[in-house]
Every structure is written in structure tokens, then in C-alpha cells.
Amino acid sequence: MTAALSVPSRRAFMAGGASLAALTLAGCATSRRIERIDQPQFSDYYLQMYGPIPNERFPIPAIDLAKLDPNMFRTVVSDPTGEAPGTIVVNTGERHLYLVLEGGQAIRYGVGIGRDGFTWSGRAKVGRKAEWPTWTPTKEMMERQPETREFAGGMPPGLTNPLGARALYIYQDGRDTLYRLHGTMEVWSIGGAVSSGCVRLLFHDIIDLYSRAPVGTPIIVNQ
């Protein structure tokens, strides 16, 4: 885990979360245009964390934080899992993914999970990783959603690709489970149960997780 994550000050965290409170997982569709979103109610810490990423292969726009529950913001917390450092734990009930750190801490990410009938749980590992991956629908998906047959040979990478900017492929007993940890531009889906079984993170968060989780990283998905 070579990448560093700064911990927000209490003042920065409260400025981001409290001010929003005062205002009272397949494809993505978004513009490739990069622009600054006027979000004065959020702290600079989160505006920078979820700001534009122009140097990617496909430049990534800023996240409109007004559309994201503050409980889904990436943050460092006391580790609630009890697992060994370097383990990824997905708590589907909470809609959170934890990457366990040294010293009793964990990075917590908001996630979207599989809808009813498409959930998966168990212990596995990151079998492989890909930046801006190609997406290929499964046979079952093409039968269920005929419109996906257009991409039987694979959908090229890009902002609208269902796997997004990064994908971590979940393997169990050396075999691909066909489930992934991957990116999404559908901010509204984070915190929901909407995918076909994969675990989706915001582009900014999957890029961060990708940099910290090598092939072989243990994964635990809890119901």
C-alpha cells in the first residue's frame, strides 16, 4: 500500500458533512467535458478528493457532491472488521467497502451492490486488475438484456463503459467468479442495490483502491 491518504481535520469533515445535512451498479452516461462544479457548501478537502482528473486516458469530470450521501464519502475510520491489514471487506448491508490499514484503521468507501437475486458473498482474492478495461456481457446477461448483445465482442474502454476507469477481478479458488470491483459515473447508484452483482465505486474511489490493492489481495464480501 504505497499510496497515501491524508486524514481530514475534524473541522474539514464537519464543514463537508454538516453543511450538506443542512440542505436537508451496468452502464454509465456522462459528458466528457471537464468543468468545475460550484459546490461552496463542501470543504476543500472533499472538493479536491472528488474534483476533475484531467490526466487520465479519458479525462474524468468532478463529482457533484450534492448528489452523494456524505456517509458515502471516502474517509479513514477505526477498523470495524477485525481483519488483517491489506484485506478488502465489503459490508453489503452498510453499502461500504473497507480496506484495512495498519494501526487499527481502515479506508471506508461508499459502494453500490447487487440488486436482489444478484448478490454474492464469500471469501476470494483479487485475481487480476485492469485500467480502463473492456467490458463483455455474460451469456446470461445477453439473454436477460438482449440490447447488450451488441457488445458480445467487448465494449471498448471509456467513460460510458460499465466497468469504468478501473476493475479488480474477483477470483475464488483460482477461478474468475465474473464479479468485479469497478468504477461508475452513476453517482446516484452509490449506496444502492442496483448492479448485476458487482460492487461499484465512484471513479475517484476505484482509482484510489486500485493503487492500494495488489493482485492477491484478500476480499471478503459479507451479506
Tab-separated table of C-alpha atoms in Angstrom:
chain	number	residue	atom	x	y	z
A	1	MET	CA	0.000	0.000	0.000
A	2	THR	CA	2.161	2.794	-1.261
A	3	ALA	CA	-0.392	5.494	-1.920
A	4	ALA	CA	-1.112	7.897	0.921
A	5	LEU	CA	-4.441	9.241	2.048
A	6	SER	CA	-4.479	12.337	4.186
A	7	VAL	CA	-6.959	12.310	7.050
A	8	PRO	CA	-9.317	15.312	7.077
A	9	SER	CA	-9.327	17.522	10.114
A	10	ARG	CA	-12.475	17.427	12.249
A	11	ARG	CA	-13.222	20.955	11.080
A	12	ALA	CA	-12.922	19.954	7.399
A	13	PHE	CA	-15.072	16.873	7.875
A	14	MET	CA	-17.798	18.753	9.702
A	15	ALA	CA	-17.764	21.522	7.127
A	16	GLY	CA	-18.396	18.951	4.408
A	17	GLY	CA	-20.947	16.741	6.144
A	18	ALA	CA	-22.891	19.158	8.340
A	19	SER	CA	-23.457	21.767	5.676
A	20	LEU	CA	-24.926	19.167	3.322
A	21	ALA	CA	-27.200	17.920	6.086
A	22	ALA	CA	-28.427	21.458	6.453
A	23	LEU	CA	-29.681	21.317	2.834
A	24	THR	CA	-31.765	18.664	4.314
A	25	LEU	CA	-24.236	-0.788	-10.325
A	26	ALA	CA	-24.083	-1.778	-15.881
A	27	GLY	CA	-23.523	1.371	-17.955
A	28	CYS	CA	-22.765	4.966	-17.171
A	29	ALA	CA	-23.680	8.055	-19.147
A	30	THR	CA	-21.887	11.309	-18.648
A	31	SER	CA	-20.257	14.143	-20.528
A	32	ARG	CA	-16.539	14.138	-21.197
A	33	ARG	CA	-16.438	17.862	-20.726
A	34	ILE	CA	-14.330	18.871	-17.719
A	35	GLU	CA	-15.700	21.756	-15.703
A	36	ARG	CA	-15.651	22.945	-12.108
A	37	ILE	CA	-18.913	22.343	-10.301
A	38	ASP	CA	-19.849	25.180	-7.963
A	39	GLN	CA	-20.161	23.392	-4.607
A	40	PRO	CA	-19.429	26.051	-1.965
A	41	GLN	CA	-21.098	24.056	0.835
A	42	PHE	CA	-18.335	21.407	0.801
A	43	SER	CA	-14.853	21.609	2.281
A	44	ASP	CA	-11.818	21.945	0.009
A	45	TYR	CA	-10.711	18.508	1.214
A	46	TYR	CA	-13.646	16.785	-0.482
A	47	LEU	CA	-13.731	19.132	-3.465
A	48	GLN	CA	-10.144	18.140	-4.198
A	49	MET	CA	-10.744	14.450	-3.483
A	50	TYR	CA	-13.645	14.338	-5.932
A	51	GLY	CA	-12.504	17.056	-8.319
A	52	PRO	CA	-11.689	16.609	-12.031
A	53	ILE	CA	-8.918	14.205	-13.045
A	54	PRO	CA	-7.791	15.612	-16.402
A	55	ASN	CA	-4.672	13.460	-16.896
A	56	GLU	CA	-6.435	10.114	-17.201
A	57	ARG	CA	-6.698	8.342	-20.572
A	58	PHE	CA	-10.285	9.581	-20.588
A	59	PRO	CA	-10.446	12.797	-18.516
A	60	ILE	CA	-12.749	12.347	-15.550
A	61	PRO	CA	-15.104	15.173	-14.520
A	62	ALA	CA	-15.678	16.318	-10.958
A	63	ILE	CA	-18.338	14.577	-8.877
A	64	ASP	CA	-21.392	16.647	-7.993
A	65	LEU	CA	-21.203	16.057	-4.252
A	66	ALA	CA	-24.746	17.331	-3.747
A	67	LYS	CA	-25.862	14.044	-5.322
A	68	LEU	CA	-23.836	11.889	-2.919
A	69	ASP	CA	-24.785	10.975	0.649
A	70	PRO	CA	-21.932	12.253	2.898
A	71	ASN	CA	-21.899	8.810	4.525
A	72	MET	CA	-20.586	7.540	1.187
A	73	PHE	CA	-17.585	9.909	1.076
A	74	ARG	CA	-14.196	8.205	1.235
A	75	THR	CA	-12.738	8.566	4.713
A	76	VAL	CA	-10.407	6.947	7.243
A	77	VAL	CA	-12.181	5.275	10.170
A	78	SER	CA	-11.410	2.930	13.043
A	79	ASP	CA	-11.353	-0.562	11.541
A	80	PRO	CA	-14.684	-2.296	12.282
A	81	THR	CA	-13.779	-5.580	10.562
A	82	GLY	CA	-11.077	-7.173	12.724
A	83	GLU	CA	-9.415	-8.487	9.550
A	84	ALA	CA	-5.699	-8.394	8.758
A	85	PRO	CA	-4.202	-5.245	7.216
A	86	GLY	CA	-4.403	-5.347	3.434
A	87	THR	CA	-7.805	-7.084	3.373
A	88	ILE	CA	-10.780	-5.712	1.446
A	89	VAL	CA	-14.088	-6.190	3.254
A	90	VAL	CA	-17.416	-5.356	1.593
A	91	ASN	CA	-20.273	-4.870	4.033
A	92	THR	CA	-23.288	-5.080	1.741
A	93	GLY	CA	-25.728	-4.105	4.466
A	94	GLU	CA	-23.878	-0.852	5.134
A	95	ARG	CA	-23.053	-0.273	1.442
A	96	HIS	CA	-19.433	0.251	2.461
A	97	LEU	CA	-16.132	-1.254	1.365
A	98	TYR	CA	-13.255	-1.224	3.858
A	99	LEU	CA	-9.576	-1.523	3.041
A	100	VAL	CA	-7.925	-2.496	6.321
A	101	LEU	CA	-4.830	-0.483	7.254
A	102	GLU	CA	-2.151	-0.896	9.882
A	103	GLY	CA	-2.759	0.564	13.324
A	104	GLY	CA	-6.415	-0.342	13.696
A	105	GLN	CA	-7.683	1.899	10.894
A	106	ALA	CA	-9.376	1.368	7.549
A	107	ILE	CA	-10.240	3.403	4.482
A	108	ARG	CA	-14.010	3.342	4.025
A	109	TYR	CA	-15.516	3.768	0.567
A	110	GLY	CA	-19.182	4.064	-0.392
A	111	VAL	CA	-20.358	1.384	-2.825
A	112	GLY	CA	-23.305	0.200	-4.852
A	113	ILE	CA	-24.060	-3.522	-4.675
A	114	GLY	CA	-26.041	-6.216	-6.473
A	115	ARG	CA	-29.810	-5.984	-6.523
A	116	ASP	CA	-31.995	-8.777	-5.173
A	117	GLY	CA	-31.234	-12.046	-6.928
A	118	PHE	CA	-27.756	-10.921	-7.988
A	119	THR	CA	-25.900	-10.840	-4.692
A	120	TRP	CA	-22.761	-12.801	-3.873
A	121	SER	CA	-20.864	-13.350	-0.643
A	122	GLY	CA	-17.802	-15.251	0.471
A	123	ARG	CA	-14.023	-15.098	0.601
A	124	ALA	CA	-11.959	-14.572	-2.501
A	125	LYS	CA	-8.948	-12.665	-3.870
A	126	VAL	CA	-8.113	-10.034	-6.448
A	127	GLY	CA	-7.197	-12.299	-9.357
A	128	ARG	CA	-6.234	-9.572	-11.785
A	129	LYS	CA	-6.547	-5.833	-12.324
A	130	ALA	CA	-7.144	-3.606	-15.347
A	131	GLU	CA	-7.050	0.105	-16.100
A	132	TRP	CA	-9.828	1.286	-18.421
A	133	PRO	CA	-10.950	-2.304	-19.056
A	134	THR	CA	-13.035	-3.702	-21.868
A	135	TRP	CA	-16.479	-4.868	-20.758
A	136	THR	CA	-18.067	-8.035	-22.137
A	137	PRO	CA	-21.588	-9.046	-21.049
A	138	THR	CA	-22.045	-12.588	-19.805
A	139	LYS	CA	-24.174	-15.098	-21.717
A	140	GLU	CA	-26.849	-14.832	-19.019
A	141	MET	CA	-26.891	-11.047	-19.255
A	142	MET	CA	-27.291	-11.150	-23.033
A	143	GLU	CA	-30.239	-13.500	-22.631
A	144	ARG	CA	-31.771	-11.287	-19.962
A	145	GLN	CA	-30.977	-7.988	-21.693
A	146	PRO	CA	-30.875	-8.528	-25.478
A	147	GLU	CA	-29.635	-4.973	-26.058
A	148	THR	CA	-26.271	-5.970	-24.570
A	149	ARG	CA	-25.633	-8.430	-27.418
A	150	GLU	CA	-24.199	-5.516	-29.356
A	151	PHE	CA	-21.152	-5.857	-27.137
A	152	ALA	CA	-20.732	-9.618	-27.318
A	153	GLY	CA	-17.223	-8.983	-28.646
A	154	GLY	CA	-16.449	-6.459	-25.930
A	155	MET	CA	-17.226	-2.800	-25.303
A	156	PRO	CA	-14.190	-0.515	-25.682
A	157	PRO	CA	-12.933	1.443	-22.662
A	158	GLY	CA	-14.323	4.888	-21.910
A	159	LEU	CA	-16.385	6.941	-19.516
A	160	THR	CA	-19.574	5.106	-20.521
A	161	ASN	CA	-18.066	1.624	-20.234
A	162	PRO	CA	-19.846	-0.256	-17.399
A	163	LEU	CA	-16.549	-1.167	-15.717
A	164	GLY	CA	-15.350	2.413	-15.685
A	165	ALA	CA	-11.801	3.585	-15.056
A	166	ARG	CA	-10.534	0.526	-13.187
A	167	ALA	CA	-11.591	-3.035	-12.406
A	168	LEU	CA	-10.432	-5.545	-9.808
A	169	TYR	CA	-11.471	-9.054	-10.834
A	170	ILE	CA	-12.682	-11.323	-8.028
A	171	TYR	CA	-11.282	-14.860	-8.174
A	172	GLN	CA	-12.198	-17.763	-5.927
A	173	ASP	CA	-10.128	-20.974	-5.824
A	174	GLY	CA	-8.166	-19.680	-8.802
A	175	ARG	CA	-11.240	-19.157	-10.990
A	176	ASP	CA	-12.908	-15.975	-12.167
A	177	THR	CA	-16.225	-15.505	-10.357
A	178	LEU	CA	-17.328	-12.981	-13.017
A	179	TYR	CA	-17.843	-10.456	-10.189
A	180	ARG	CA	-15.808	-7.249	-10.122
A	181	LEU	CA	-14.964	-4.231	-8.041
A	182	HIS	CA	-15.227	-1.470	-10.615
A	183	GLY	CA	-15.899	2.179	-11.287
A	184	THR	CA	-19.103	4.007	-12.136
A	185	MET	CA	-20.091	7.542	-13.084
A	186	GLU	CA	-23.629	6.928	-11.773
A	187	VAL	CA	-23.304	8.839	-8.522
A	188	TRP	CA	-26.935	8.134	-7.624
A	189	SER	CA	-26.216	4.387	-7.503
A	190	ILE	CA	-23.659	4.615	-4.700
A	191	GLY	CA	-25.398	3.405	-1.555
A	192	GLY	CA	-27.969	1.456	-3.556
A	193	ALA	CA	-28.581	-2.129	-4.666
A	194	VAL	CA	-28.704	-1.802	-8.427
A	195	SER	CA	-25.961	-3.825	-10.110
A	196	SER	CA	-25.869	-7.332	-11.576
A	197	GLY	CA	-23.789	-8.490	-8.632
A	198	CYS	CA	-20.619	-6.448	-8.978
A	199	VAL	CA	-19.501	-3.888	-6.402
A	200	ARG	CA	-19.290	-0.397	-7.868
A	201	LEU	CA	-17.348	2.610	-6.605
A	202	LEU	CA	-17.040	6.156	-7.867
A	203	PHE	CA	-14.275	6.564	-10.453
A	204	HIS	CA	-12.222	8.569	-7.949
A	205	ASP	CA	-12.567	5.862	-5.315
A	206	ILE	CA	-11.848	2.856	-7.531
A	207	ILE	CA	-8.699	4.597	-8.781
A	208	ASP	CA	-7.614	5.100	-5.169
A	209	LEU	CA	-8.414	1.494	-4.200
A	210	TYR	CA	-6.721	0.152	-7.341
A	211	SER	CA	-3.483	1.897	-6.353
A	212	ARG	CA	-3.524	0.266	-2.915
A	213	ALA	CA	-4.706	-3.300	-3.602
A	214	PRO	CA	-2.288	-5.553	-5.500
A	215	VAL	CA	-3.195	-8.820	-7.197
A	216	GLY	CA	-3.652	-11.392	-4.447
A	217	THR	CA	-5.385	-9.013	-2.040
A	218	PRO	CA	-7.922	-10.961	0.070
A	219	ILE	CA	-11.568	-9.971	-0.420
A	220	ILE	CA	-14.415	-10.729	1.963
A	221	VAL	CA	-17.992	-9.949	0.923
A	222	ASN	CA	-20.472	-10.070	3.807
A	223	GLN	CA	-24.245	-10.085	3.441
